[in-house]
Amino acid sequence: MAQIEISIAGKTASFDSGVTALEVVKDICSSKERKKTLAVQDGEVMLDLSTPLTADVSLELVVKDSDAGLALLRHSAAHIMAQAVVELFGDEVKVAIGPATADGFYYDFDKQEPFTPDDFEAIEKKVQQIVGGNIPFERKTMERDEAIAYFKERNQEYKVELLEELPDGEEISFYTQGSFIDLCRGPHIPHTGLMRAFKIMRLAGAYWRGDEKRPMLQRLYGTAFFNPKELKKYLNMLEEAKKRDHRKLGRELELFTIDDRIGSGFALWLPKGALIRRLIEDFWREEHYKNDYELLYTPHIAKRDLWATSGHLDFYADDMFSPMDVDGVEYQLKPMNCPFHIAIYQAKKRSYREFPIRWCELGNVYRYERTGALQGLMRVRGFTQDDAHIFVLPRQLDDEIYNILDLNLQILETFGFTEFEVYLSTRPEKSVGSDENWDKATEALKSALDKKGLSYEVDPGEGVFYGPKIDIKIKDVIGRSWQCSTIQVDFNLPERFKISYTAEDGKEHQPIMIHRALMGSLERFFGVLIEHYAGAFPLWLAPVQAMILNITDSQLDYTDSVYKALRKAGVRVKKDVRNEKLNFKIREAQMEKIPYMVIIGDKEVENQTVTVRLRSGKNLDPMSVTEFTELINRESDKSMGKQEIVKL
């Protein structure tokens, strides 16, 4: 029998052709490695351990304590849950699709009666029975027509529809566990017993294939882990997330509101929230000025023809609001700022001596989001993008992307974010531009990431239609990831708008354009900040840094003089002079998450001092108003880039 060379876990050995991945793992790997291994990776392709190997290959292990291993478990968990539902409800239920998601999985079912909480309990009990059976996942294949006939006989119309879209004569893969069979590319964990923790999370409606004209299915969301401790940790995180919900805190702390009379997806910034926004914007502008950017302002609408030239009508029309008629001409609410910045570029001739040209704008943009997708500040229809467009000469591209990354991380770290997930997104199927330009841009992004020493994942096909991009997700204090920054290289818009510069040779050449947003949208970023800090903002961002509390009316005059002195010194201060007990006023200030409480009684009036209490409950020694002002200024600077973990 022919021999093949297989490398795995840093070791290489010869095997008979047709040996399974499991046999190779057992022969080459240590006992510890074998116990953790779920599958193997051949380049970008993951393979079941039962897969026969017929050619020389270098493999990597897919193990339990990895993101890939957890995703594999959750994909398998979706099948296990579907088996439980079918065994419980029989012919009454039809199965659709069930992929893994970022934090679990879901499966869509067509069932006449809605699932109930009692059903959840019954499904979870059945899942435990299936898990206890250690049932192997087995891969089978059928010809397309045979598979269609098989599922038609069982009235599984959704599987039939999926199969009918596949080419004639194609061999189709399926996976079985016990009596349950499902259409699936795989791979899966070796057997059901590896799933040690499972929970149904919620029920939602979902149109078949996302089409509102198709049947509404019941989508069961669940999650799964390799051990119960991880599930308990995850559920505790969800409870903590509920307490930190920016919609709840935004209402309680009077930061923002959304009013149906204004329209869904449009935020109203209340005074405290607006003050924080101003602090964010001021910091943003100062940092951009230091990094040689110039500020722009552009209109909210433009002629619709502009978006035809830019290509957005071809690639982005579904996400744009309907046009409006103005004097017989169609105008469009802008979904992005880039064509406006190009128009500014074209306002005069450009020389190579001007480059790089760095322009930034806190630009309001408007995008159509379906009502069901709207979520507080995280998903809105009108938002402010911290946008910038940089025009560079080809030789400047690598250095400029590195500089953008440098500024990007500095700004995020100032707001207290230190953990990131970085993705390099490559050319999508629907795109414009030459292979040469795409390759050049992708390599420039990769080079900057490598030079910066950032670990990243390649996200194949997830670039925008005009170029590849870097996406940065920030991790909050309880471990959740949020999409934030993006850096995109664009050869397309300069070409479509025919922009140029005069080079050293006296001829006109086309610059390269870079799109970048560091915080994404101010609305979304603010929502993340609220949840990250649980509303207890660091001192430099706190809308009210200090609340002055008098004990009795006899201290009103001194309270007013302290208030005026602190305001004059630039401290963001309020006073509570209501005829209420001191403990009541302290408790209310703590509920508002105000960093400092300045308490004034007869002794403070006599000594011309103040007593300071922290929101943590700690009391400081009495001090003068000047000393307190210095404390605020000193601690405010120190609070930039730090996070105070607030437990709720």
XYZ file of C-alpha atoms in Angstrom:
648
model
C 0.000 0.000 0.000
C 1.251 3.512 -0.840
C 2.961 5.413 1.967
C 2.262 9.063 2.824
C 4.101 11.579 5.054
C 1.995 13.300 7.712
C 3.193 16.087 10.003
C 1.237 17.009 13.100
C 2.076 18.674 16.435
C 5.661 19.215 15.278
C 6.247 15.540 14.436
C 6.330 13.693 11.110
C 5.765 10.010 10.356
C 4.913 7.672 7.472
C 1.528 5.970 7.232
C -0.421 3.801 4.850
C -2.610 5.857 2.524
C -6.177 5.938 3.870
C -5.165 6.195 7.509
C -7.654 8.268 9.500
C -6.755 11.511 11.247
C -7.666 9.849 14.546
C -5.174 7.025 13.947
C -2.458 9.570 13.171
C -3.225 11.543 16.350
C -3.128 8.355 18.431
C 0.207 7.337 16.902
C 2.036 10.675 16.967
C 0.573 12.815 19.730
C 1.043 12.655 23.467
C -1.707 11.379 25.743
C -2.455 14.936 26.876
C -2.776 16.131 23.273
C -4.989 13.186 22.317
C -7.452 13.913 25.140
C -7.868 17.530 24.038
C -8.082 16.943 20.272
C -11.460 17.326 18.551
C -10.485 17.606 14.873
C -7.541 18.556 12.670
C -6.870 21.538 10.445
C -5.507 21.220 6.904
C -4.750 24.834 5.942
C -8.125 26.612 6.031
C -10.065 23.316 5.998
C -11.073 21.586 9.228
C -11.423 17.802 9.103
C -13.190 15.227 11.288
C -10.921 12.797 13.101
C -12.590 10.039 11.073
C -11.386 11.573 7.776
C -9.147 9.225 5.725
C -5.877 10.845 4.584
C -4.556 9.887 1.141
C -1.718 12.374 0.428
C 1.225 13.997 2.188
C -0.097 16.690 4.486
C 0.821 18.965 7.381
C -1.961 19.167 9.966
C -2.701 21.230 13.060
C -4.668 20.054 16.077
C -8.050 21.577 16.883
C -8.263 21.328 20.653
C -10.882 21.977 23.329
C -9.284 25.091 24.821
C -9.316 27.071 21.554
C -11.792 29.342 19.776
C -11.964 26.869 16.896
C -12.684 24.014 19.303
C -15.474 25.935 21.030
C -17.041 26.854 17.670
C -16.900 23.186 16.663
C -18.633 22.170 19.892
C -21.401 24.720 19.370
C -21.976 23.644 15.793
C -22.411 20.123 17.100
C -24.645 21.395 19.930
C -27.044 22.839 17.332
C -27.410 19.329 15.847
C -27.909 17.812 19.297
C -30.633 20.336 20.123
C -32.322 19.682 16.775
C -32.268 15.938 17.502
C -33.856 16.578 20.910
C -36.620 18.717 19.358
C -37.367 16.132 16.664
C -37.476 13.278 19.179
C -39.822 15.256 21.432
C -42.204 16.647 18.815
C -41.838 14.163 15.947
C -43.559 14.908 12.648
C -45.014 18.124 14.065
C -41.718 19.961 13.595
C -39.676 20.698 10.460
C -36.007 21.587 10.737
C -34.287 24.381 8.827
C -30.728 25.541 9.615
C -28.572 25.765 12.745
C -25.144 27.442 12.696
C -22.746 28.334 15.485
C -22.609 32.016 16.487
C -20.125 34.185 18.372
C -21.508 33.170 21.775
C -23.454 29.986 21.089
C -25.672 28.710 18.295
C -29.233 28.684 17.062
C -31.533 26.382 15.132
C -34.658 27.373 13.175
C -37.778 25.207 13.408
C -41.152 25.267 11.695
C -43.552 24.195 14.432
C -47.269 24.951 14.549
C -47.420 25.678 18.283
C -44.960 28.135 19.875
C -42.235 26.751 22.112
C -42.911 27.399 25.807
C -40.656 27.572 28.904
C -41.861 24.066 29.755
C -40.668 22.950 26.308
C -37.247 24.461 27.057
C -36.981 22.304 30.165
C -38.052 19.189 28.258
C -35.588 19.885 25.423
C -32.700 20.415 27.850
C -33.573 17.138 29.613
C -33.634 15.295 26.270
C -30.302 16.888 25.315
C -28.761 15.505 28.496
C -29.988 12.024 27.555
C -28.400 12.342 24.108
C -25.156 13.648 25.621
C -25.124 10.780 28.130
C -25.313 8.297 25.283
C -21.895 9.341 23.908
C -23.408 9.015 20.427
C -20.802 9.386 17.647
C -21.186 11.959 14.871
C -20.861 10.047 11.613
C -20.403 11.554 8.163
C -22.366 10.033 5.272
C -22.797 11.017 1.629
C -25.650 10.752 -0.895
C -26.120 11.822 -4.472
C -28.158 15.031 -4.760
C -31.282 13.362 -6.210
C -31.174 10.597 -3.607
C -30.916 13.183 -0.845
C -33.857 15.187 -2.230
C -35.993 12.065 -2.319
C -34.942 11.153 1.206
C -36.013 14.488 2.689
C -39.158 14.773 0.561
C -40.315 11.460 1.980
C -39.906 12.953 5.478
C -41.668 16.242 4.555
C -38.565 18.274 5.361
C -39.235 20.994 2.783
C -36.491 23.364 3.964
C -33.783 20.751 3.454
C -35.270 19.941 0.047
C -35.103 23.601 -0.995
C -31.447 23.838 0.007
C -30.621 20.636 -1.856
C -32.434 21.675 -5.028
C -30.150 24.692 -5.324
C -27.059 22.473 -5.511
C -25.650 21.306 -8.881
C -26.930 18.047 -10.402
C -24.794 15.022 -9.667
C -23.072 16.604 -6.679
C -22.321 14.321 -3.751
C -23.892 15.715 -0.589
C -22.522 15.242 2.923
C -24.714 14.528 5.953
C -24.071 13.916 9.609
C -25.923 11.515 11.829
C -26.002 11.031 15.569
C -28.195 8.066 16.395
C -31.458 8.274 14.449
C -31.052 11.969 13.579
C -29.650 12.992 10.208
C -28.905 16.513 9.009
C -27.579 18.126 5.867
C -24.139 19.476 6.837
C -20.636 20.107 5.512
C -19.156 19.388 8.955
C -16.942 18.756 10.730
C -18.173 17.842 14.220
C -16.843 16.762 17.583
C -16.256 12.996 17.768
C -19.281 12.226 19.961
C -22.101 13.916 21.900
C -20.599 13.157 25.320
C -18.003 15.913 24.905
C -20.683 18.562 25.410
C -20.796 18.846 29.195
C -22.741 22.121 29.568
C -25.762 23.266 27.552
C -28.535 25.819 27.943
C -31.355 27.207 25.805
C -31.094 30.974 26.063
C -34.117 32.419 24.300
C -36.693 32.141 21.545
C -37.089 34.534 18.598
C -38.883 34.688 15.287
C -36.887 34.478 12.056
C -38.082 34.547 8.460
C -36.857 31.640 6.389
C -33.691 32.845 4.656
C -34.291 36.345 5.983
C -37.110 36.983 3.500
C -40.199 38.700 4.947
C -42.335 36.990 2.295
C -41.271 33.542 3.465
C -42.558 31.577 6.491
C -41.795 32.833 9.993
C -39.818 30.168 11.852
C -39.082 29.750 15.548
C -35.417 30.282 16.323
C -34.090 28.645 19.469
C -30.845 30.217 20.692
C -28.575 28.189 22.914
C -25.035 28.020 24.173
C -22.672 25.182 25.050
C -19.340 24.670 26.791
C -16.969 21.841 27.543
C -17.522 22.144 31.290
C -20.241 23.500 33.614
C -17.882 26.064 35.188
C -17.536 27.859 31.860
C -21.307 27.922 31.428
C -21.760 29.336 34.935
C -19.140 32.002 34.222
C -20.916 32.920 30.984
C -24.332 33.153 32.648
C -22.865 35.349 35.389
C -21.421 37.602 32.686
C -24.858 37.892 31.097
C -26.348 38.899 34.440
C -23.642 41.516 34.835
C -24.322 42.704 31.265
C -28.015 43.203 32.109
C -27.067 45.464 34.991
C -24.737 47.421 32.698
C -27.253 47.764 29.856
C -26.631 51.233 28.433
C -30.338 51.715 27.723
C -31.176 51.211 31.402
C -28.264 53.283 32.709
C -28.758 55.944 30.047
C -32.284 56.474 31.341
C -31.388 56.315 35.052
C -28.380 58.631 34.729
C -30.187 60.974 32.301
C -27.597 60.603 29.520
C -29.727 60.084 26.404
C -33.208 59.187 25.254
C -34.918 57.896 22.116
C -38.404 59.275 21.456
C -40.863 57.667 19.033
C -42.141 61.132 18.163
C -38.696 61.888 16.741
C -38.316 58.453 15.167
C -36.805 55.064 15.931
C -33.033 54.961 15.747
C -32.405 58.664 16.414
C -30.819 59.518 19.762
C -31.411 62.671 21.774
C -28.389 63.579 23.891
C -29.450 64.896 27.297
C -27.302 67.530 29.084
C -25.090 65.052 30.975
C -24.610 62.840 27.931
C -23.986 65.893 25.742
C -21.297 67.059 28.161
C -19.514 63.701 27.942
C -19.820 63.864 24.166
C -18.210 67.308 24.188
C -15.317 65.958 26.284
C -14.861 63.068 23.849
C -14.976 65.377 20.840
C -12.547 67.899 22.357
C -10.055 65.124 23.138
C -10.517 63.679 19.630
C -9.880 67.037 17.947
C -6.811 67.785 20.075
C -5.227 64.412 19.321
C -5.886 64.779 15.608
C -4.367 68.260 15.585
C -1.240 66.877 17.285
C -1.046 64.201 14.566
C -1.209 66.707 11.677
C -4.882 66.303 10.695
C -7.081 69.167 9.506
C -10.757 69.454 10.420
C -13.588 69.493 7.871
C -17.350 70.079 7.975
C -19.680 68.864 5.230
C -23.464 68.948 4.566
C -25.945 66.267 5.572
C -27.341 65.768 2.045
C -26.097 65.823 -1.532
C -27.419 65.238 -5.018
C -28.152 61.567 -5.564
C -25.901 61.555 -8.635
C -22.920 61.881 -6.285
C -23.681 58.430 -4.885
C -23.962 57.013 -8.393
C -20.466 58.296 -9.163
C -19.087 56.902 -5.894
C -20.641 53.487 -6.571
C -22.710 53.440 -3.393
C -25.948 53.156 -5.354
C -24.605 49.937 -6.886
C -23.326 48.396 -3.665
C -25.039 50.161 -0.770
C -28.488 51.310 -1.907
C -30.416 48.989 0.437
C -28.756 50.682 3.419
C -29.589 54.227 2.280
C -32.707 56.266 2.975
C -35.085 57.013 0.122
C -34.175 60.079 -1.957
C -35.942 63.429 -1.580
C -37.061 65.751 -4.366
C -35.715 69.323 -4.212
C -36.761 71.550 -7.144
C -37.059 68.522 -9.384
C -33.589 67.185 -8.427
C -33.104 64.072 -6.300
C -31.083 64.551 -3.111
C -29.850 61.903 -0.712
C -29.154 61.828 3.034
C -25.488 60.916 3.217
C -24.637 57.391 4.441
C -20.940 58.321 4.582
C -18.642 61.312 4.243
C -16.064 60.183 1.689
C -17.503 61.747 -1.524
C -17.665 65.134 0.245
C -13.990 64.931 1.171
C -13.144 64.076 -2.401
C -15.053 67.165 -3.552
C -12.885 69.225 -1.176
C -9.785 67.552 -2.610
C -10.913 68.594 -6.082
C -11.417 72.219 -5.048
C -7.890 72.974 -6.306
C -4.942 71.322 -8.057
C -2.765 69.192 -5.800
C 1.001 68.721 -5.793
C 2.955 65.741 -4.500
C 4.579 68.175 -2.035
C 1.290 68.412 -0.071
C 1.118 64.703 0.750
C 0.078 63.059 2.923
C -3.177 65.041 3.205
C -5.023 64.148 6.419
C -8.608 65.346 6.847
C -10.956 64.444 9.682
C -14.604 65.125 10.422
C -17.146 64.278 13.090
C -19.727 63.816 10.368
C -23.403 62.983 10.829
C -24.508 60.142 8.558
C -27.804 58.336 8.037
C -28.301 54.668 7.231
C -31.471 52.662 6.956
C -31.624 49.925 9.559
C -34.579 47.589 9.864
C -36.694 48.315 12.917
C -35.951 44.904 14.444
C -32.197 45.568 14.253
C -32.295 48.840 16.224
C -30.833 48.620 19.725
C -30.401 51.719 21.864
C -27.206 53.520 20.841
C -25.578 50.349 19.510
C -27.627 50.285 16.296
C -29.160 53.564 15.157
C -30.239 55.245 11.929
C -28.519 58.558 12.452
C -25.057 58.745 13.988
C -21.829 60.733 14.100
C -18.842 58.996 12.578
C -15.356 59.967 13.719
C -14.262 59.876 10.142
C -11.003 60.654 8.403
C -9.712 60.369 4.871
C -6.027 60.405 4.132
C -4.639 60.871 0.632
C -1.161 59.410 0.176
C 1.428 58.806 -2.490
C 1.956 55.094 -3.202
C 5.332 55.143 -1.432
C 3.707 56.588 1.715
C 1.026 53.911 2.124
C 2.832 51.524 4.499
C 4.051 54.226 6.888
C 0.689 55.996 6.939
C -1.234 52.851 7.897
C 1.275 52.259 10.690
C 0.763 55.843 11.917
C -3.018 55.379 11.858
C -2.712 52.192 13.926
C -0.508 54.038 16.394
C -3.046 56.864 16.856
C -5.889 54.367 16.922
C -4.538 52.318 19.817
C -3.451 55.433 21.735
C -6.982 56.866 21.621
C -8.669 53.587 22.564
C -6.262 53.033 25.457
C -6.981 56.547 26.758
C -10.616 55.505 27.132
C -9.569 52.451 29.133
C -9.555 49.739 26.444
C -6.436 47.586 26.436
C -7.549 44.283 24.905
C -8.297 44.029 21.203
C -9.304 41.543 18.537
C -7.820 42.511 15.183
C -8.968 41.240 11.780
C -7.525 41.683 8.312
C -10.446 41.440 5.876
C -9.681 40.493 2.287
C -11.413 40.890 -1.073
C -15.139 39.999 -1.147
C -16.838 38.296 -4.059
C -18.690 41.499 -5.022
C -15.948 44.093 -5.468
C -14.295 46.526 -7.851
C -10.672 47.191 -8.774
C -7.698 45.291 -10.153
C -6.066 42.266 -8.533
C -2.797 44.215 -8.463
C -4.282 47.043 -6.392
C -6.059 44.661 -4.025
C -2.856 42.693 -3.458
C -0.852 45.888 -2.891
C -3.361 47.276 -0.399
C -3.712 43.985 1.482
C 0.040 43.646 1.801
C 0.321 47.231 3.127
C -2.244 46.513 5.852
C -0.544 43.240 6.748
C 2.870 44.913 6.876
C 1.619 47.624 9.274
C 0.047 45.032 11.595
C 3.247 42.984 11.626
C 5.418 46.055 12.237
C 3.145 47.114 15.109
C 3.436 43.617 16.583
C -0.326 43.049 16.672
C -1.707 39.527 16.479
C -4.600 39.300 14.023
C -6.825 36.926 12.135
C -7.385 36.957 8.400
C -11.108 37.271 7.625
C -11.413 36.018 4.030
C -13.855 37.869 1.774
C -15.001 40.341 4.442
C -13.408 43.476 2.977
C -15.569 46.308 1.617
C -16.343 46.422 -2.091
C -13.616 48.994 -2.804
C -10.715 47.600 -0.776
C -9.343 45.458 2.071
C -9.528 46.648 5.661
C -8.346 46.250 9.223
C -11.111 45.929 11.822
C -10.435 46.324 15.533
C -12.814 45.021 18.178
C -12.418 46.304 21.726
C -12.983 44.116 24.774
C -14.894 45.627 27.650
C -14.331 45.033 31.346
C -16.537 41.915 31.417
C -14.925 40.378 28.332
C -17.376 41.233 25.548
C -16.082 42.273 22.129
C -17.407 45.343 20.306
C -16.725 46.344 16.718
C -14.993 49.706 16.857
C -12.219 50.877 14.537
C -11.759 50.322 10.832
C -8.946 51.223 8.430
C -9.702 50.771 4.729
C -7.542 51.246 1.650
C -9.392 52.557 -1.413
C -8.149 52.684 -4.998
C -11.711 52.822 -6.300
C -13.004 56.283 -5.339
C -9.905 58.124 -6.588
C -10.405 56.360 -9.908
C -14.175 56.932 -10.089
C -13.826 60.645 -9.303
C -10.690 61.009 -11.459
C -8.690 62.741 -8.750
C -5.000 63.350 -9.319
C -1.898 65.212 -8.214
C 1.093 66.615 -10.060
C 4.093 64.371 -9.383
C 7.831 65.084 -9.553
C 7.814 64.226 -13.252
C 5.304 66.993 -13.945
C 2.615 64.471 -14.897
C -0.742 63.766 -13.259
C -0.930 60.640 -11.086
C -3.666 59.095 -8.961
C -3.299 59.126 -5.158
C -4.337 56.333 -2.821
C -7.166 57.065 -0.387
C -7.435 55.642 3.125
C -10.730 55.642 5.026
C -10.555 55.276 8.789
C -12.776 55.594 11.832
C -11.193 55.097 15.245
C -14.227 55.050 17.523
C -16.686 54.055 14.775
C -19.774 56.048 15.655
C -19.917 58.320 18.700
C -23.319 56.893 19.608
C -22.161 53.283 19.616
C -18.863 54.156 21.307
C -20.712 56.062 24.030
C -23.029 53.075 24.544
C -19.991 50.823 24.968
C -18.407 53.308 27.402
C -21.570 53.333 29.530
C -21.524 49.530 29.762
C -17.736 49.310 30.175
C -17.779 51.658 33.173
C -21.299 50.707 34.359
C -22.054 54.442 34.185
C -19.318 55.245 36.741
C -17.142 57.181 34.308
C -13.513 57.972 35.091
C -13.019 61.440 36.529
C -11.923 63.034 33.247
C -15.167 61.897 31.556
C -17.602 62.258 34.465
C -20.324 64.781 33.564
C -20.493 65.816 37.230
C -17.150 65.473 38.996
C -18.332 66.687 42.390
C -21.624 67.218 44.215
C -21.654 69.731 47.062
C -23.887 68.680 49.973
C -24.744 71.008 52.836
C -25.925 69.611 56.155
C -28.279 72.448 57.191
C -29.459 75.778 55.802
C -26.968 77.621 58.029
C -24.208 76.625 55.561
C -25.983 77.907 52.410
C -23.821 81.017 51.932
C -20.541 79.113 52.254
C -21.916 76.293 50.039
C -22.699 78.848 47.337
C -19.234 80.396 47.538
C -17.563 76.957 47.251
C -19.785 76.128 44.283
C -18.832 79.361 42.480
C -15.130 78.887 43.204
C -15.113 75.346 41.838
C -17.070 76.361 38.728
C -14.621 79.191 38.127
C -11.720 76.737 38.454
C -13.265 74.520 35.761
C -14.517 71.722 38.011
C -17.765 70.166 36.772
C -19.786 70.597 39.954
C -23.397 70.651 41.147
C -24.913 71.388 44.536
C -27.721 69.705 46.430
C -29.096 72.182 48.976
C -32.462 70.507 49.478
C -33.832 70.316 53.006
C -33.070 66.579 53.235
C -30.946 64.481 55.569
C -27.270 64.239 54.621
C -27.318 60.427 54.291
C -30.209 60.694 51.815
C -28.295 63.202 49.678
C -25.124 61.070 49.826
C -27.076 58.000 48.720
C -28.601 59.903 45.785
C -25.178 61.206 44.684
C -23.820 57.664 44.813
C -26.754 56.452 42.702
C -25.789 59.120 40.154
C -22.236 57.648 40.279
C -20.657 61.052 41.009
C -16.927 60.617 41.835
C -16.687 63.133 44.717
C -19.124 64.382 47.337
C -18.117 67.665 48.980
C -19.752 67.857 52.422
C -20.162 71.172 54.224
C -21.215 71.534 57.871
C -20.585 74.107 60.590
C -16.997 72.901 61.146
C -16.182 73.313 57.425
C -17.648 76.837 57.465
C -15.606 77.735 60.556
C -12.343 76.349 59.098
C -13.076 77.411 55.480
C -12.506 73.807 54.343
C -14.492 70.973 52.789
C -14.854 67.304 53.703
C -14.553 65.007 50.684
C -16.157 61.585 50.279
C -15.455 59.255 47.336
C -18.236 57.385 45.537
C -16.632 54.205 46.900
C -17.569 55.392 50.412
C -14.040 56.343 51.499
C -13.630 59.706 53.298
C -10.629 61.993 52.744
C -9.118 64.408 55.271
C -10.594 67.924 55.274
C -8.942 70.256 52.755
C -9.216 73.761 51.376
C -11.151 74.519 48.200
C -7.846 75.194 46.427
C -6.477 71.806 47.536
C -9.638 70.085 46.351
C -9.364 71.803 42.958
C -5.765 70.613 42.654
C -6.891 67.094 43.630
C -9.556 67.093 40.906
C -7.116 68.288 38.240
C -4.426 65.808 39.289
C -6.753 62.820 39.533
C -8.548 63.735 36.306
C -5.292 63.494 34.348
C -4.406 60.223 36.090
C -7.807 58.714 35.246
C -7.178 58.872 31.494
C -6.433 55.371 30.273
C -7.540 53.696 33.497
C -10.712 51.854 34.322
C -12.401 51.426 37.645
C -14.189 48.082 37.731
C -17.579 48.767 39.230
C -19.506 45.775 40.573
C -23.270 46.125 40.451
